[in-house]
Coordinates of C-alpha atoms and ligand atoms in Angstrom, one line a residue:
X1 CA 61.9 26.1 -88.4
X2 CA 61.2 29.0 -86.1
X3 CA 58.9 28.6 -82.9
X4 CA 55.3 29.7 -83.4
X5 CA 53.6 31.4 -80.4
X6 CA 49.7 31.2 -79.7
X7 CA 48.4 33.6 -77.3
X8 CA 45.1 35.4 -76.3
X9 CA 44.5 38.9 -77.5
X10 CA 41.5 40.1 -75.0
X11 CA 40.8 39.0 -71.5
X12 CA 41.4 35.2 -71.7
X13 CA 39.0 32.4 -72.6
X14 CA 39.4 33.1 -76.3
X15 CA 39.6 29.5 -77.2
X16 CA 43.3 28.9 -77.2
X17 CA 43.1 25.5 -75.9
X18 CA 40.8 24.6 -78.8
X19 CA 43.2 26.1 -81.4
X20 CA 46.3 24.4 -79.9
X21 CA 44.6 20.8 -80.0
X22 CA 43.8 21.7 -83.7
X23 CA 47.5 22.7 -84.7
X24 CA 49.0 20.2 -82.7
X25 CA 49.3 17.6 -85.4
X26 CA 51.9 20.1 -87.3
X27 CA 54.2 20.5 -84.2
X28 CA 56.7 18.2 -82.5
X29 CA 56.6 20.1 -79.0
X30 CA 53.8 22.2 -77.5
X31 CA 55.3 24.2 -74.4
X32 CA 53.1 26.4 -72.0
X33 CA 55.0 29.5 -71.2
X34 CA 53.2 31.3 -68.1
X35 CA 50.2 31.3 -65.7
X36 CA 49.0 28.2 -63.9
X37 CA 45.9 26.6 -62.8
X38 CA 44.1 30.2 -63.1
X39 CA 43.9 29.1 -66.5
X40 CA 41.2 26.6 -68.0
X41 CA 41.7 25.6 -71.3
X42 CA 38.7 23.6 -73.2
X43 CA 39.3 21.0 -76.0
X44 CA 36.2 19.2 -77.7
X45 CA 36.4 16.1 -79.9
X46 CA 34.7 12.8 -80.5
X47 CA 32.1 14.2 -78.0
X48 CA 34.4 14.6 -75.2
X49 CA 34.9 17.9 -73.6
X50 CA 37.8 18.1 -71.5
X51 CA 39.5 21.3 -69.4
X52 CA 43.2 21.5 -69.1
X53 CA 44.5 23.8 -66.3
X54 CA 48.4 23.4 -66.2
X55 CA 49.0 20.8 -69.1
X56 CA 49.5 21.9 -72.6
X57 CA 46.6 21.6 -74.9
X58 CA 48.7 19.2 -77.4
X59 CA 48.5 16.4 -74.9
X60 CA 45.7 14.3 -76.6
X61 CA 47.7 13.7 -79.7
X62 CA 49.9 11.0 -80.3
X63 CA 53.2 12.4 -81.3
X64 CA 53.7 16.0 -79.7
X65 CA 55.7 16.4 -76.5
X66 CA 54.1 18.8 -73.8
X67 CA 56.2 20.8 -71.8
X68 CA 55.2 22.9 -68.8
X69 CA 58.0 25.7 -68.9
X70 CA 59.7 27.5 -66.3
X71 CA 57.3 30.6 -66.6
X72 CA 54.4 28.5 -65.3
X73 CA 53.4 28.3 -61.7
X74 CA 52.4 24.6 -60.8
X75 CA 50.0 23.5 -57.9
X76 CA 50.9 19.8 -57.4
X77 CA 47.6 19.0 -56.2
X78 CA 45.9 20.3 -59.3
X79 CA 48.6 19.1 -61.7
X80 CA 48.2 15.4 -60.5
X81 CA 44.4 15.7 -60.5
X82 CA 44.8 16.7 -64.2
X83 CA 47.2 14.0 -64.9
X84 CA 45.2 11.3 -63.1
X85 CA 41.9 12.3 -65.3
X86 CA 44.1 11.8 -68.4
X87 CA 45.5 8.5 -67.4
X88 CA 41.9 7.3 -67.0
X89 CA 41.2 8.4 -70.7
X90 CA 44.1 6.3 -71.7
X91 CA 46.3 9.3 -72.5
X92 CA 50.3 8.3 -72.2
X93 CA 51.2 11.2 -69.8
X94 CA 54.1 9.7 -68.3
X95 CA 55.9 9.5 -71.9
X96 CA 54.4 13.0 -73.3
X97 CA 54.4 15.2 -70.4
X98 CA 57.8 17.1 -69.2
X99 CA 58.2 19.6 -66.3
X100 CA 60.6 22.2 -66.3
X101 CA 62.9 22.1 -63.2
X102 CA 62.6 26.0 -63.0
X103 CA 58.7 26.0 -62.9
X104 CA 57.9 27.5 -59.2
X105 CA 55.6 25.8 -57.0
X106 CA 52.2 27.0 -55.7
X107 CA 52.0 26.1 -51.8
X108 CA 48.8 25.9 -49.9
X109 CA 49.8 29.2 -48.1
X110 CA 49.9 30.9 -51.4
X111 CA 46.4 30.3 -52.0
X112 CA 45.7 31.1 -48.6
X113 CA 47.4 34.6 -49.0
X114 CA 45.4 35.1 -52.3
X115 CA 42.1 34.9 -50.6
X116 CA 43.6 37.3 -47.4
X117 CA 44.8 39.8 -50.0
X118 CA 41.7 39.9 -51.8
X119 CA 39.5 39.9 -48.6
X120 CA 41.7 43.1 -47.6
X121 CA 40.9 44.6 -50.9
X122 CA 37.3 44.4 -50.6
X123 CA 35.5 46.2 -53.3
X124 CA 38.4 46.9 -55.1
X125 CA 39.5 43.3 -55.5
X126 CA 41.0 41.8 -58.6
X127 CA 38.5 39.1 -59.0
X128 CA 41.1 36.7 -58.9
X129 CA 40.6 32.8 -59.4
X130 CA 42.3 32.5 -56.1
X131 CA 44.4 29.7 -56.9
X132 CA 47.7 31.1 -55.6
X133 CA 49.0 32.8 -58.8
X134 CA 50.0 36.4 -57.5
X135 CA 51.5 35.2 -54.3
X136 CA 53.6 32.7 -56.0
X137 CA 54.9 35.0 -58.6
X138 CA 55.7 37.5 -55.8
X139 CA 57.7 34.7 -54.3
X140 CA 59.6 34.2 -57.4
X141 CA 60.4 37.7 -57.8
X142 CA 61.3 38.2 -54.3
X143 CA 63.8 35.3 -54.6
X144 CA 61.8 33.0 -51.9
X145 CA 60.2 30.6 -54.4
X146 CA 60.4 26.7 -54.4
X147 CA 60.9 25.1 -57.8
X148 CA 59.9 21.6 -59.3
X149 CA 63.9 21.0 -59.1
X150 CA 63.7 21.6 -55.3
X151 CA 61.2 18.7 -54.7
X152 CA 63.9 15.8 -55.0
X153 CA 66.7 17.7 -52.8
X154 CA 67.0 16.1 -49.2
X155 CA 66.4 19.7 -47.7
X156 CA 63.0 20.3 -49.6
X157 CA 60.8 20.1 -46.4
X158 CA 63.2 22.7 -44.5
X159 CA 62.8 25.1 -47.4
X160 CA 59.2 24.6 -47.4
X161 CA 59.0 24.9 -43.6
X162 CA 60.9 28.3 -44.0
X163 CA 59.0 29.7 -46.5
X164 CA 55.6 28.6 -44.9
X165 CA 57.0 30.5 -41.6
X166 CA 57.3 33.9 -43.8
X167 CA 53.6 33.2 -45.1
X168 CA 52.1 32.7 -41.6
X169 CA 53.4 36.0 -40.5
X170 CA 51.8 37.8 -43.6
X171 CA 48.6 35.6 -42.9
X172 CA 48.5 37.0 -39.2
X173 CA 49.4 40.5 -40.4
X174 CA 45.9 39.8 -42.4
X175 CA 44.3 38.4 -39.4
X176 CA 43.3 35.7 -41.7
X177 CA 41.9 32.4 -40.4
X178 CA 43.1 29.2 -42.0
X179 CA 43.5 25.6 -41.2
X180 CA 46.9 24.6 -42.9
X181 CA 47.0 21.2 -41.3
X182 CA 43.8 20.5 -43.5
X183 CA 45.6 21.2 -46.8
X184 CA 49.2 19.9 -46.4
X185 CA 48.6 16.2 -46.6
X186 CA 47.3 16.3 -50.1
X187 CA 49.7 18.7 -51.2
X188 CA 52.7 16.4 -49.9
X189 CA 50.9 13.3 -51.4
X190 CA 50.9 15.2 -54.9
X191 CA 54.6 16.5 -54.3
X192 CA 55.6 12.2 -53.9
X193 CA 53.4 11.6 -57.0
X194 CA 55.2 14.3 -59.0
X195 CA 58.6 13.0 -58.5
X196 CA 57.8 10.1 -60.7
X197 CA 57.2 12.4 -63.6
X198 CA 59.9 13.5 -66.2
X199 CA 61.8 16.7 -64.8
X200 CA 63.9 18.4 -67.8
X201 CA 66.2 21.6 -68.2
X202 CA 63.5 22.7 -70.6
X203 CA 65.4 25.6 -72.0
X204 CA 68.0 23.2 -73.0
X205 CA 65.6 20.8 -74.6
X206 CA 63.8 23.2 -76.6
X207 CA 66.5 24.7 -77.9
X208 CA 68.2 21.4 -78.8
X209 CA 64.9 20.6 -80.7
X210 CA 65.1 23.8 -82.3
X211 CA 68.4 23.1 -83.5
X212 CA 67.3 19.7 -84.7
X213 CA 64.4 21.6 -86.9
X214 CA 61.7 20.3 -84.8
X215 CA 58.5 22.4 -85.0
X216 CA 57.5 24.0 -81.7
X217 CA 54.6 25.8 -80.5
X218 CA 54.4 28.0 -77.6
X219 CA 51.1 28.1 -75.9
X220 CA 50.1 31.2 -73.7
X221 CA 47.4 31.2 -70.9
X222 CA 45.1 34.3 -70.1
X223 CA 45.1 37.2 -72.4
X224 CA 47.1 40.3 -73.6
X225 CA 44.9 42.6 -71.6
X226 CA 45.4 40.7 -68.5
X227 CA 49.4 41.3 -68.9
X228 CA 51.0 42.4 -65.8
X229 CA 52.7 45.4 -67.6
X230 CA 50.4 46.0 -70.5
X231 CA 47.0 45.0 -69.2
X232 CA 44.4 46.9 -67.1
X233 CA 46.9 47.0 -64.1
X234 CA 45.9 46.3 -61.1
X235 CA 43.0 44.1 -62.7
X236 CA 45.5 41.8 -64.4
X237 CA 47.2 38.6 -63.5
X238 CA 50.6 38.3 -62.3
X239 CA 52.6 37.4 -65.6
X240 CA 53.6 38.1 -69.0
X241 CA 50.8 36.6 -71.0
X242 CA 52.3 38.5 -74.1
X243 CA 54.5 37.3 -77.0
X244 CA 57.6 38.0 -74.9
X245 CA 56.6 35.8 -72.0
X246 CA 57.2 33.0 -74.5
X247 CA 60.8 33.8 -74.5
X248 CA 61.4 34.4 -70.9
X249 CA 58.9 31.2 -69.9
X250 CA 60.5 28.6 -72.2
X251 CA 64.1 30.1 -72.7
X252 CA 63.5 30.9 -76.5
X253 CA 65.6 33.8 -77.9
X254 CA 63.4 36.5 -79.7
X255 CA 64.8 36.1 -82.9
X256 CA 63.9 32.4 -82.8
X257 CA 60.4 33.4 -82.8
X258 CA 58.3 32.8 -86.1
X259 CA 54.7 33.3 -86.4
X260 CA 52.5 34.9 -83.7
X261 CA 48.8 33.6 -83.8
X262 CA 46.3 35.9 -82.1
X263 CA 43.3 34.4 -80.9
X264 CA 40.2 36.6 -80.2
X265 CA 36.6 36.2 -79.8
X266 CA 34.2 37.7 -82.4
X267 CA 32.7 39.9 -79.3
X268 CA 34.5 40.3 -75.9
X269 CA 34.2 38.9 -72.6
X270 CA 36.0 39.3 -69.1
X271 CA 35.5 37.6 -65.8
X272 CA 36.6 39.4 -62.8
X273 CA 37.1 42.9 -62.0
X274 CA 38.4 46.0 -64.0
X275 CA 37.7 48.1 -66.9
X276 CA 35.8 46.7 -70.1
X277 CA 35.2 49.7 -72.4
X278 CA 32.4 47.7 -74.5
X279 CA 30.6 45.8 -71.7
X280 CA 26.8 45.5 -72.1
X281 CA 24.4 45.4 -69.3
X282 CA 21.5 45.1 -71.5
X283 CA 19.7 42.0 -73.0
X284 CA 21.9 41.8 -75.6
X285 CA 25.1 41.2 -73.3
X286 CA 22.5 38.3 -71.6
X287 CA 22.0 37.1 -74.9
X288 CA 25.6 36.7 -75.7
X289 CA 26.4 35.2 -72.3
X290 CA 23.6 32.6 -72.7
X291 CA 24.1 31.7 -76.3
X292 CA 28.0 31.8 -75.9
X293 CA 27.7 29.6 -72.5
X294 CA 30.0 32.5 -70.9
X295 CA 30.7 31.0 -67.6
X296 CA 34.4 30.5 -66.5
X297 CA 35.6 27.1 -66.9
X298 CA 37.6 27.1 -63.8
X299 CA 35.4 29.1 -61.4
X300 CA 32.0 29.3 -63.0
X301 CA 31.4 32.6 -62.7
X302 CA 29.3 34.4 -65.4
X303 CA 31.6 36.1 -67.8
X304 CA 30.7 39.9 -68.5
X305 CA 29.9 40.5 -72.1
X306 CA 30.3 43.2 -74.7
X307 CA 30.9 43.8 -78.6
X308 CA 34.5 43.5 -80.1
X309 CA 37.0 46.4 -79.0
X310 CA 39.1 47.3 -81.9
X311 CA 41.2 49.7 -80.5
X312 CA 42.1 47.2 -77.6
X313 CA 42.6 44.4 -80.3
X314 CA 44.9 46.8 -82.2
X315 CA 47.0 47.4 -79.0
X316 CA 47.2 43.6 -78.3
X317 CA 48.2 43.2 -81.9
X318 CA 51.1 45.6 -81.7
X319 CA 52.4 44.4 -78.4
X320 CA 52.4 40.7 -79.7
X321 CA 53.7 41.5 -83.2
X322 CA 50.7 39.0 -84.1
X323 CA 51.2 37.6 -87.8
X324 CA 47.7 35.9 -87.9
X325 CA 44.4 36.2 -86.4
X326 CA 42.2 33.5 -85.5
X327 CA 38.5 34.6 -84.7
X328 CA 36.5 32.3 -82.5
X329 CA 32.9 31.9 -81.7
X330 CA 31.5 33.4 -84.7
X331 CA 28.5 31.0 -84.4
X332 CA 27.4 32.7 -81.4
X333 CA 26.7 35.9 -83.2
X334 CA 24.2 34.3 -85.8
X335 CA 20.8 36.0 -85.3
X336 CA 21.7 39.6 -84.5
X337 CA 20.2 42.1 -86.8
X338 CA 23.1 44.5 -86.2
X339 CA 26.5 43.6 -84.7
X340 CA 28.3 46.8 -83.5
X341 CA 32.0 47.2 -83.3
X342 CA 33.8 49.6 -81.5
X343 CA 36.3 51.6 -83.6
X344 CA 37.2 54.5 -81.2
X345 CA 36.6 55.9 -78.0
X346 CA 35.4 59.1 -76.7
X347 CA 37.9 59.9 -74.2
X348 CA 37.9 63.4 -72.1
X349 CA 35.6 64.5 -75.1
X350 CA 37.9 63.6 -77.6
X351 CA 37.7 61.0 -80.6
X352 CA 40.7 58.6 -80.1
X353 CA 41.5 55.3 -81.9
X354 CA 43.8 53.9 -79.3
X355 CA 43.4 52.4 -75.7
X356 CA 44.5 55.3 -73.3
X357 CA 46.2 54.8 -69.8
X358 CA 43.1 55.2 -67.9
X359 CA 40.3 53.4 -69.3
X360 CA 38.1 53.6 -66.5
X361 CA 34.2 53.6 -67.6
X362 CA 33.8 57.2 -66.2
X363 CA 36.9 58.4 -68.5
X364 CA 35.8 56.7 -71.7
X365 CA 33.1 55.6 -73.8
X366 CA 32.8 53.3 -77.0
X367 CA 32.1 54.8 -80.5
X368 CA 30.4 51.7 -82.5
X369 CA 30.1 51.2 -86.6
X370 CA 27.0 49.0 -86.9
X371 CA 27.4 46.2 -89.2
X372 CA 24.9 43.9 -90.9
X373 CA 24.3 40.5 -88.9
X374 CA 23.2 37.1 -90.2
X375 CA 20.7 34.6 -89.4
X376 CA 22.4 31.5 -90.8
X377 CA 23.6 28.8 -88.3
X378 CA 27.4 28.3 -88.8
X379 CA 27.9 25.4 -86.5
X380 CA 27.5 22.9 -89.3
X381 CA 30.0 24.7 -91.9
X382 CA 32.6 22.7 -93.4
X383 CA 34.4 25.6 -95.5
X384 CA 34.9 29.2 -95.6
X385 CA 33.2 29.4 -98.9
X386 CA 30.0 28.5 -97.2
X387 CA 29.9 31.6 -95.0
X388 CA 27.4 33.9 -95.0
X389 CA 28.2 37.6 -97.0
X390 CA 27.5 39.3 -93.7
X391 CA 30.0 37.2 -91.7
X392 CA 32.7 37.8 -94.8
X393 CA 32.2 41.4 -94.5
X394 CA 32.6 41.3 -90.7
X395 CA 35.9 39.7 -91.1
X396 CA 36.9 42.1 -93.9
X397 CA 36.1 45.0 -91.7
X398 CA 38.6 43.5 -89.1
X399 CA 41.1 42.6 -91.3
X400 CA 41.0 46.3 -92.5
X401 CA 40.9 47.9 -89.4
X402 CA 43.8 45.8 -87.8
X403 CA 45.7 45.0 -90.7
X404 CA 46.4 41.3 -90.0
X405 CA 44.9 38.6 -91.6
X406 CA 42.3 36.1 -90.2
X407 CA 43.4 32.6 -91.0
X408 CA 40.9 30.7 -88.8
X409 CA 37.3 31.1 -88.2
X410 CA 36.0 28.9 -85.7
X411 CA 32.2 28.2 -85.7
X412 CA 31.9 26.0 -82.6
X413 CA 33.6 24.3 -79.7
X414 CA 34.7 21.0 -81.5
X415 CA 38.0 20.4 -83.4
X416 CA 36.2 20.0 -86.4
X417 CA 34.0 23.1 -86.3
X418 CA 37.3 25.1 -87.6
X419 CA 37.3 26.8 -91.0
X420 CA 40.8 27.4 -92.5
X421 CA 40.8 30.4 -94.7
X422 CA 43.2 30.3 -97.9
X423 CA 46.0 32.4 -98.5
X424 CA 43.9 34.0 -101.3
X425 CA 41.0 34.9 -99.2
X426 CA 43.1 36.9 -96.7
X427 CA 43.4 40.6 -96.8
Ligands
GDP501 P1 40.8 29.3 -73.7 O1 40.9 29.7 -71.8 O2 41.2 30.6 -74.2 O3 41.3 27.9 -73.9 O4 39.2 29.2 -73.5 P2 38.2 28.5 -72.6 O5 38.0 27.1 -72.9 O6 38.4 29.0 -71.4 O7 37.0 29.1 -73.3 C1 36.4 29.1 -74.6 C2 35.1 28.3 -74.4 O8 34.6 28.5 -75.7 C3 35.1 26.7 -74.1 O9 34.1 26.5 -73.5 C4 35.3 26.3 -75.7 O10 34.6 24.8 -75.6 C5 34.3 27.2 -76.3 N1 34.5 27.5 -77.8 C6 35.8 27.4 -78.4 N2 35.6 27.8 -79.7 C7 34.2 27.9 -79.7 C8 33.5 28.4 -81.1 O11 34.0 28.7 -82.0 N3 32.2 28.3 -80.7 C9 31.6 28.0 -79.6 N4 30.4 28.1 -79.7 N5 32.1 27.8 -78.7 C10 33.7 27.5 -78.7
IMO502 P1 42.7 31.3 -69.7 O1 44.0 31.0 -69.6 C1 39.9 34.6 -68.3 C2 41.5 36.5 -64.5 C3 40.8 36.5 -63.0 C4 41.1 37.8 -62.7 C5 42.6 38.2 -63.0 C6 43.5 37.8 -62.0 O2 41.8 30.1 -69.4 O3 42.3 32.3 -71.0 P2 44.5 35.4 -61.1 O4 44.0 34.2 -60.5 O5 45.5 35.4 -62.0 O6 45.0 36.2 -59.7 O7 43.5 36.4 -61.4 O8 42.6 37.6 -64.2 N1 42.1 35.3 -65.1 C7 41.6 35.0 -66.1 N2 40.4 35.3 -66.9 N3 40.8 33.2 -68.5 C8 41.8 33.0 -67.8 O9 43.0 32.1 -68.0 C9 42.2 33.7 -66.5 N4 43.2 33.4 -65.7 C10 43.2 34.6 -64.6 O10 39.4 36.4 -63.2 O11 40.3 38.9 -63.3
MG503 MG1 39.9 29.8 -70.2

């Protein structure tokens, strides 16, 4: 049985957490492959709403094992807080959560460096979540990082001190004011707590499970347009959010990848800076934001909103080899007389249907097709047959343009508000 991958096709917050939770009963193992506590994956069931940051979104199910892969960066303080919240809810985290020895650690100074770097950029800032993601991946590729496998070694404190000395020099270079003594005690306390959780050589574990025919789902964080190589650089995160990231972030060979589930919202959102070709600055944008509760699950920042961008979606589908699309938040588009979909861009006076290198707003403007909206409330629907005709047309339009079937239509945040389309209904 091949390893399936689930990832976001836009700028993050597409609803990955919800769908991983919905699909988990079909899998034995859920593995997060990149990112860190910059992520916020929301799950809702039985009236409970829960946001996961580092822990895979399969953790609420009885059977599945959840692995934090080598490609993830871990802030011990955030992870321990997540674990404690789950234990309080009665989740057996100790037996179901496994940490890769090769996952890198976010130090308190990484967070300070993130803040210093953003402050130095001024108006050009990335809009980072300031969780220390960029500096931690910099130390990983710079071959200076500390890993989960280091925490039980006798010279861990020395390694920590040596890295912190380097960071202090950088912080001084930025003239950044900080109080490390305030941050260190809780960090070391969390490290002690982490020592009691299961560490594994996750690449061996996953490949053995693969050989034993276990069903494995790789869970991505962020979205393809935030990918370090293929996103709107430099306004991106610092990891490979795309399908290839599942190979490097869990130790899965490319020929072992099976289905690739691409999650997208029925419209677009972005939090943080950077190009967003279909961004709306008017009442329609506000309506989508308010109705869709588009405020960051980690930082609470209002998300920027806009219509669906097909050239960008097609780009993400291409880079990831998406085999099935899953459309989220269809319910939020109820009540619009007309729904606009961007099919092309006007780029330097030319009509193009692809995402070009330079997608700054002054270079490129969206060209829309108008589709008919629907008024029906979708949140109580139980099957795709109940969907209004205009929604069926919206779905068919996207499938035709992108060339990949939409297998799930999500109509609300709860697990149960998930419409599974049958094969015959797909293009
Ligand atoms: P993730 O980071 O991709 O897991 O997504 P987030 O959890 O950050 O953001 C998605 C938000 O939309 C969360 O608040 C979800 O509860 C919510 N959500 C997911 N699917 C739907 C849906 O179909 N309809 C509505 N109204 N909300 C949804
Ligand atoms: P999930 O997994 C949405 C954005 C930040 C910023 C840029 C870089 O919940 O979809 P970073 O903290 O990585 O240095 O920030 O990326 N960003 C996200 N946006 N969802 C996320 O994760 C994000 N993680 C990072 O807002 O623009
Ligand atoms: Mg999120």
